[in-house]
Amino acid sequence: MAKPVTFDRLARVYRPLEWIAFGRTLERARTAHLDALADARRALVIGDGDGRALARLLRIAPCASVHAIDTSAAMLERAASRLDDADRHRVTFEQADVRTFVARGPYDAITTLFVLDCLTSSDAAAVVARLSAELTPGGCWLWADFVEPPTGWRRLRARLLLRFLYWFFRMTTNLQVREVPPAEQLLDAAGLEAVAVTELEQGLIRSVLFRRPAAR
Ligand SMILES: C[S@@+](CC[C@H](N)C(=O)[O-])C[C@H]1O[C@@H](n2cnc3c(N)ncnc32)[C@H](O)[C@@H]1O
C-alpha cells in the first residue's frame, strides 16, 4: 500500500528551512495581495501550514470567520498555537484533504498559498472547479506558487529548482507530485478574473488575486 503523504515532520522546521532557502520571498508572495481580503466574512484557508498567512488574515479581516483545512495535524496545531484566544475562536480547524473535504460555503475569500503545487494537475483541476463554485460573486481567490516561466534560462532554473523541491518533499513527506499544475489557467477557466499580479524572482514565483465577477 502507498505510504500516506504527511507534512507533520516538517511542521517545526518549515519556517527556518523556508528562510534559509528563500529568505523573505515566499512571505512577500503570501502577503502581496492579502489586504484585498480585508472585508472577508467567510474565508476558506487551504493548506496554510504553520499558519502565518492565517494569523495575518485574521488581523487584516476583523470580521472574518475562517474554515482552515490541512492534511497535517502537526501543521494545524502549529497554526492554532500562533493565535490568541479571540482569533482562535474565529477559526474552524479541520484536518482534511482539499480533494475530498466537505466545503461549507459560500465563501467570500479562498486562499491557496503554495499548496496547489502539492496536487497533480487533474486533482488541482477538480479542486478548482469544485471550490470556485463555492465563491460568492465578487469573492476573491488568493493564489501564490512556484511556476515554470515559458522560455529561456528562467525556465531552466525553475525546472532545476522544482526538481530539487519535489525530491525534497518526496523524501520528507512522501509527496509523489512531480510538476506544478497550471493553476492560473485552471482558475481562469473556472471563470475567475486575475485582478492583481505580483511576480518575484524573475517569474519563478507568482502571487495572483483572482475575483469572481459580480453577478449582473
Ligand atoms: C508546501 S506547504 C505550504 C504551507 C503554506 N501554505 C505556505 O505558504 O508555506 C503545503 C501545506 O499544504 C498541506 N497540504 C498538502 N496537500 C494537501 C491536501 N491535499 N489537502 C490539504 N492540505 C494539504 C500540507 O500539509 C502543508 O501544510
Short mmCIF file of C-alpha atoms and ligand atoms in Angstrom, two decimals:
data_model
loop_
_atom_site.label_atom_id
_atom_site.label_comp_id
_atom_site.label_asym_id
_atom_site.label_seq_id
_atom_site.Cartn_x
_atom_site.Cartn_y
_atom_site.Cartn_z
CA MET A 1 0.00 0.00 0.00
CA ALA A 2 1.26 3.52 -0.83
CA LYS A 3 2.61 5.45 2.16
CA PRO A 4 0.40 8.41 3.12
CA VAL A 5 1.56 11.94 2.41
CA THR A 6 2.13 13.96 5.57
CA PHE A 7 3.84 17.25 6.28
CA ASP A 8 3.89 16.50 10.03
CA ARG A 9 7.67 16.04 10.14
CA LEU A 10 8.20 19.48 8.63
CA ALA A 11 5.88 21.45 10.89
CA ARG A 12 8.56 22.64 13.34
CA VAL A 13 11.30 23.27 10.81
CA TYR A 14 9.24 24.61 7.91
CA ARG A 15 9.76 28.28 8.71
CA PRO A 16 13.55 28.16 9.30
CA LEU A 17 14.01 25.97 6.22
CA GLU A 18 11.98 28.38 4.16
CA TRP A 19 14.04 31.29 5.43
CA ILE A 20 17.33 29.54 4.62
CA ALA A 21 16.15 28.62 1.11
CA PHE A 22 14.18 31.71 0.09
CA GLY A 23 14.67 34.45 2.68
CA ARG A 24 11.53 36.59 2.79
CA THR A 25 10.45 35.92 -0.78
CA LEU A 26 7.67 33.42 -0.05
CA GLU A 27 6.33 35.65 2.71
CA ARG A 28 6.25 38.54 0.23
CA ALA A 29 4.30 36.35 -2.19
CA ARG A 30 1.81 35.33 0.50
CA THR A 31 1.17 38.85 1.66
CA ALA A 32 1.37 40.75 -1.66
CA HIS A 33 -2.43 40.89 -2.06
CA LEU A 34 -3.67 39.71 1.32
CA ASP A 35 -5.00 43.19 2.18
CA ALA A 36 -7.61 42.73 -0.56
CA LEU A 37 -9.34 40.22 1.75
CA ALA A 38 -9.91 42.85 4.47
CA ASP A 39 -13.70 42.75 4.06
CA ALA A 40 -13.97 38.96 4.06
CA ARG A 41 -16.59 37.48 6.34
CA ARG A 42 -16.34 33.79 5.48
CA ALA A 43 -12.94 32.60 4.34
CA LEU A 44 -11.59 29.19 3.39
CA VAL A 45 -7.85 28.80 4.03
CA ILE A 46 -6.40 25.70 2.43
CA GLY A 47 -3.10 24.12 3.42
CA ASP A 48 -1.71 27.14 5.23
CA GLY A 49 0.88 25.02 7.00
CA ASP A 50 2.24 26.70 10.11
CA GLY A 51 -0.41 29.40 9.91
CA ARG A 52 1.50 32.60 9.24
CA ALA A 53 -0.84 33.77 6.49
CA LEU A 54 -3.87 32.71 8.52
CA ALA A 55 -2.73 34.80 11.51
CA ARG A 56 -2.17 37.79 9.25
CA LEU A 57 -5.54 37.33 7.54
CA LEU A 58 -7.29 37.35 10.92
CA ARG A 59 -5.60 40.66 11.74
CA ILE A 60 -6.41 42.19 8.36
CA ALA A 61 -10.02 40.95 8.25
CA PRO A 62 -11.50 41.55 11.70
CA CYS A 63 -15.00 40.34 10.70
CA ALA A 64 -13.85 37.11 9.06
CA SER A 65 -14.61 33.66 10.33
CA VAL A 66 -12.32 31.13 8.77
CA HIS A 67 -12.52 27.47 7.81
CA ALA A 68 -8.89 26.30 7.79
CA ILE A 69 -8.11 22.86 6.43
CA ASP A 70 -4.84 21.00 6.17
CA THR A 71 -3.98 17.31 5.95
CA SER A 72 -1.26 17.71 8.58
CA ALA A 73 -2.35 17.61 12.24
CA ALA A 74 1.05 18.98 13.32
CA MET A 75 0.73 21.94 10.94
CA LEU A 76 -2.80 22.69 12.19
CA GLU A 77 -1.59 22.54 15.79
CA ARG A 78 1.21 24.95 14.99
CA ALA A 79 -1.18 27.29 13.20
CA ALA A 80 -3.60 27.27 16.15
CA SER A 81 -0.79 27.92 18.64
CA ARG A 82 0.11 31.09 16.76
CA LEU A 83 -3.29 32.67 17.57
CA ASP A 84 -4.63 34.33 20.68
CA ASP A 85 -7.91 33.03 22.11
CA ALA A 86 -10.10 35.63 20.40
CA ASP A 87 -8.68 34.88 16.97
CA ARG A 88 -8.68 31.11 17.55
CA HIS A 89 -12.43 31.26 18.18
CA ARG A 90 -12.91 32.69 14.72
CA VAL A 91 -11.32 29.65 13.08
CA THR A 92 -12.73 26.18 12.48
CA PHE A 93 -9.68 23.97 12.05
CA GLU A 94 -10.22 20.75 10.18
CA GLN A 95 -7.71 18.02 9.38
CA ALA A 96 -8.86 17.24 5.88
CA ASP A 97 -7.75 16.73 2.31
CA VAL A 98 -8.74 19.52 -0.07
CA ARG A 99 -9.58 16.89 -2.67
CA THR A 100 -12.31 15.31 -0.57
CA PHE A 101 -13.39 17.61 2.30
CA VAL A 102 -16.93 18.90 2.56
CA ALA A 103 -16.93 22.63 1.83
CA ARG A 104 -19.14 24.84 3.99
CA GLY A 105 -19.54 27.66 1.51
CA PRO A 106 -20.39 30.06 0.22
CA TYR A 107 -17.07 31.76 0.98
CA ASP A 108 -16.13 35.29 0.03
CA ALA A 109 -12.41 34.51 0.19
CA ILE A 110 -10.35 31.42 -0.54
CA THR A 111 -6.58 31.15 -0.16
CA THR A 112 -4.28 28.58 -1.72
CA LEU A 113 -0.73 29.70 -0.93
CA PHE A 114 1.97 27.26 -2.01
CA VAL A 115 -0.43 24.34 -1.77
CA LEU A 116 -1.92 23.65 -5.20
CA ASP A 117 1.61 22.58 -6.13
CA CYS A 118 1.04 19.59 -3.82
CA LEU A 119 -1.64 18.32 -6.24
CA THR A 120 -1.47 16.64 -9.62
CA SER A 121 -2.88 18.66 -12.50
CA SER A 122 -6.05 16.57 -12.60
CA ASP A 123 -6.58 16.86 -8.83
CA ALA A 124 -5.92 20.62 -8.98
CA ALA A 125 -8.41 20.96 -11.83
CA ALA A 126 -11.09 19.12 -9.85
CA VAL A 127 -10.40 21.17 -6.71
CA VAL A 128 -10.50 24.50 -8.55
CA ALA A 129 -13.70 23.58 -10.41
CA ARG A 130 -15.44 22.43 -7.22
CA LEU A 131 -14.32 25.23 -4.89
CA SER A 132 -14.65 28.10 -7.32
CA ALA A 133 -18.37 27.30 -7.31
CA GLU A 134 -18.34 27.99 -3.55
CA LEU A 135 -17.07 31.54 -4.08
CA THR A 136 -19.63 34.36 -3.85
CA PRO A 137 -19.93 36.86 -6.74
CA GLY A 138 -17.22 39.44 -6.09
CA GLY A 139 -15.39 36.96 -3.85
CA CYS A 140 -11.59 36.59 -4.02
CA TRP A 141 -9.31 33.61 -4.51
CA LEU A 142 -5.76 34.40 -3.49
CA TRP A 143 -3.20 32.07 -5.03
CA ALA A 144 0.58 32.00 -4.87
CA ASP A 145 3.02 29.37 -6.06
CA PHE A 146 6.13 28.45 -7.93
CA VAL A 147 5.70 28.46 -11.69
CA GLU A 148 7.74 27.46 -14.70
CA PRO A 149 8.34 30.55 -16.84
CA PRO A 150 7.62 29.75 -20.52
CA THR A 151 11.12 30.01 -22.02
CA GLY A 152 14.84 30.59 -21.61
CA TRP A 153 17.18 30.38 -18.64
CA ARG A 154 14.36 31.27 -16.26
CA ARG A 155 12.53 28.13 -17.31
CA LEU A 156 15.66 26.02 -16.93
CA ARG A 157 16.36 27.47 -13.49
CA ALA A 158 12.75 26.83 -12.41
CA ARG A 159 12.86 23.25 -13.67
CA LEU A 160 16.04 22.51 -11.73
CA LEU A 161 14.75 24.13 -8.55
CA LEU A 162 11.35 22.42 -8.80
CA ARG A 163 13.01 19.08 -9.41
CA PHE A 164 15.00 19.58 -6.22
CA LEU A 165 11.99 20.79 -4.21
CA TYR A 166 9.81 17.87 -5.30
CA TRP A 167 12.65 15.46 -4.46
CA PHE A 168 12.94 17.08 -1.01
CA PHE A 169 9.19 16.80 -0.36
CA ARG A 170 9.13 13.24 -1.68
CA MET A 171 11.81 12.32 0.89
CA THR A 172 10.28 14.19 3.81
CA THR A 173 6.51 13.96 3.20
CA ASN A 174 6.12 11.18 0.63
CA LEU A 175 4.52 13.63 -1.82
CA GLN A 176 4.54 11.96 -5.24
CA VAL A 177 3.66 15.00 -7.37
CA ARG A 178 6.43 15.92 -9.82
CA GLU A 179 5.33 19.08 -11.61
CA VAL A 180 3.38 22.21 -10.81
CA PRO A 181 -0.20 22.18 -12.07
CA PRO A 182 -1.27 25.01 -14.42
CA ALA A 183 -3.11 26.71 -11.55
CA GLU A 184 -3.59 30.13 -13.16
CA GLN A 185 -5.10 28.57 -16.27
CA LEU A 186 -7.40 26.45 -14.10
CA LEU A 187 -8.57 29.46 -12.09
CA ASP A 188 -9.10 31.41 -15.28
CA ALA A 189 -11.04 28.51 -16.84
CA ALA A 190 -13.24 28.47 -13.73
CA GLY A 191 -14.40 31.97 -14.64
CA LEU A 192 -12.26 33.91 -12.16
CA GLU A 193 -10.51 37.10 -13.24
CA ALA A 194 -6.93 37.94 -12.30
CA VAL A 195 -7.15 41.44 -10.85
CA ALA A 196 -3.66 41.85 -9.34
CA VAL A 197 -0.43 40.05 -10.14
CA THR A 198 2.94 40.06 -8.39
CA GLU A 199 5.90 38.28 -9.90
CA LEU A 200 9.00 37.55 -7.85
CA GLU A 201 12.42 36.04 -8.53
CA GLN A 202 12.25 36.71 -12.28
CA GLY A 203 9.00 34.85 -12.70
CA LEU A 204 9.79 31.84 -10.52
CA ILE A 205 7.08 32.77 -8.03
CA ARG A 206 3.75 34.40 -8.73
CA SER A 207 1.06 35.71 -6.45
CA VAL A 208 -2.28 36.48 -8.07
CA LEU A 209 -5.51 37.84 -6.70
CA PHE A 210 -8.46 36.37 -8.62
CA ARG A 211 -12.01 37.61 -8.32
CA ARG A 212 -15.31 36.04 -9.26
CA PRO A 213 -17.09 38.65 -11.36
CA ALA A 214 -20.01 40.19 -9.52
CA ALA A 215 -23.40 38.96 -10.76
CA ARG A 216 -25.00 41.33 -13.27
C1 LIG B 1 4.27 23.31 0.90
S1 LIG B 1 3.30 23.50 2.36
C2 LIG B 1 2.80 25.21 2.20
C3 LIG B 1 2.36 25.79 3.50
C4 LIG B 1 1.91 27.26 3.45
N1 LIG B 1 0.67 27.40 2.71
C5 LIG B 1 2.95 28.18 2.86
O1 LIG B 1 2.56 29.18 2.25
O2 LIG B 1 4.14 27.92 3.04
C6 LIG B 1 1.82 22.67 1.91
C7 LIG B 1 0.80 22.62 3.03
O3 LIG B 1 -0.41 22.11 2.46
C8 LIG B 1 -0.82 20.94 3.15
N2 LIG B 1 -1.38 20.03 2.16
C9 LIG B 1 -0.71 19.32 1.22
N3 LIG B 1 -1.55 18.61 0.47
C10 LIG B 1 -2.80 18.88 0.94
C11 LIG B 1 -4.11 18.44 0.59
N4 LIG B 1 -4.29 17.56 -0.39
N5 LIG B 1 -5.15 18.91 1.30
C12 LIG B 1 -4.97 19.80 2.32
N6 LIG B 1 -3.76 20.24 2.70
C13 LIG B 1 -2.69 19.79 2.03
C14 LIG B 1 0.42 20.40 3.84
O4 LIG B 1 0.12 19.64 4.99
C15 LIG B 1 1.18 21.69 4.16
O5 LIG B 1 0.77 22.23 5.39
#
